[in-house]
Amino acid sequence: MDKETLEKMDKDRFRQSLGGLIEAYEAVARRLGVQLD
């Protein structure tokens, strides 16, 4: 969960069918400095 926006960015997106699962994991990867091609 994002501390500032409280947006769910983890397994709850899948469990609660919130959609945007790939986008959420991409956002987490970017925050960790992982370069996605």
PDB file of C-alpha atoms in Angstrom:
ATOM      1  CA  MET A   1       0.000   0.000   0.000  1.00  0.00           C
ATOM      2  CA  ASP A   2       1.285   3.440  -0.899  1.00  0.00           C
ATOM      3  CA  LYS A   3       1.917   5.384   2.315  1.00  0.00           C
ATOM      4  CA  GLU A   4       0.871   8.727   0.846  1.00  0.00           C
ATOM      5  CA  THR A   5      -2.120   7.859  -1.351  1.00  0.00           C
ATOM      6  CA  LEU A   6      -3.172   4.656   0.475  1.00  0.00           C
ATOM      7  CA  GLU A   7      -3.527   3.037  -2.965  1.00  0.00           C
ATOM      8  CA  LYS A   8      -3.303  -0.738  -2.787  1.00  0.00           C
ATOM      9  CA  MET A   9      -0.315  -1.998  -4.719  1.00  0.00           C
ATOM     10  CA  ASP A  10       0.031  -5.585  -3.587  1.00  0.00           C
ATOM     11  CA  LYS A  11      -1.751  -8.920  -3.505  1.00  0.00           C
ATOM     12  CA  ASP A  12      -4.987  -7.202  -2.440  1.00  0.00           C
ATOM     13  CA  ARG A  13      -5.314  -5.821  -5.986  1.00  0.00           C
ATOM     14  CA  PHE A  14      -5.620  -9.430  -7.172  1.00  0.00           C
ATOM     15  CA  ARG A  15      -7.679 -10.771  -4.273  1.00  0.00           C
ATOM     16  CA  GLN A  16     -10.202  -7.939  -4.431  1.00  0.00           C
ATOM     17  CA  SER A  17     -10.288  -7.837  -8.257  1.00  0.00           C
ATOM     18  CA  LEU A  18      -9.225  -4.196  -8.287  1.00  0.00           C
ATOM     19  CA  GLY A  19      -7.539  -4.534 -11.668  1.00  0.00           C
ATOM     20  CA  GLY A  20      -4.348  -2.788 -12.694  1.00  0.00           C
ATOM     21  CA  LEU A  21      -2.189  -5.569 -11.301  1.00  0.00           C
ATOM     22  CA  ILE A  22       0.557  -5.260 -13.907  1.00  0.00           C
ATOM     23  CA  GLU A  23       0.594  -1.472 -13.635  1.00  0.00           C
ATOM     24  CA  ALA A  24       0.876  -1.674  -9.854  1.00  0.00           C
ATOM     25  CA  TYR A  25       3.844  -4.053 -10.033  1.00  0.00           C
ATOM     26  CA  GLU A  26       5.485  -1.852 -12.678  1.00  0.00           C
ATOM     27  CA  ALA A  27       5.102   1.154 -10.365  1.00  0.00           C
ATOM     28  CA  VAL A  28       6.675  -0.784  -7.494  1.00  0.00           C
ATOM     29  CA  ALA A  29       9.547  -1.877  -9.740  1.00  0.00           C
ATOM     30  CA  ARG A  30      10.193   1.735 -10.793  1.00  0.00           C
ATOM     31  CA  ARG A  31      10.250   2.842  -7.144  1.00  0.00           C
ATOM     32  CA  LEU A  32      12.842   0.150  -6.449  1.00  0.00           C
ATOM     33  CA  GLY A  33      14.966   1.354  -9.359  1.00  0.00           C
ATOM     34  CA  VAL A  34      14.296  -1.638 -11.589  1.00  0.00           C
ATOM     35  CA  GLN A  35      14.504  -0.689 -15.250  1.00  0.00           C
ATOM     36  CA  LEU A  36      11.718  -2.265 -17.278  1.00  0.00           C
ATOM     37  CA  ASP A  37      12.088  -2.652 -21.029  1.00  0.00           C
TER      38      ASP A  37
END
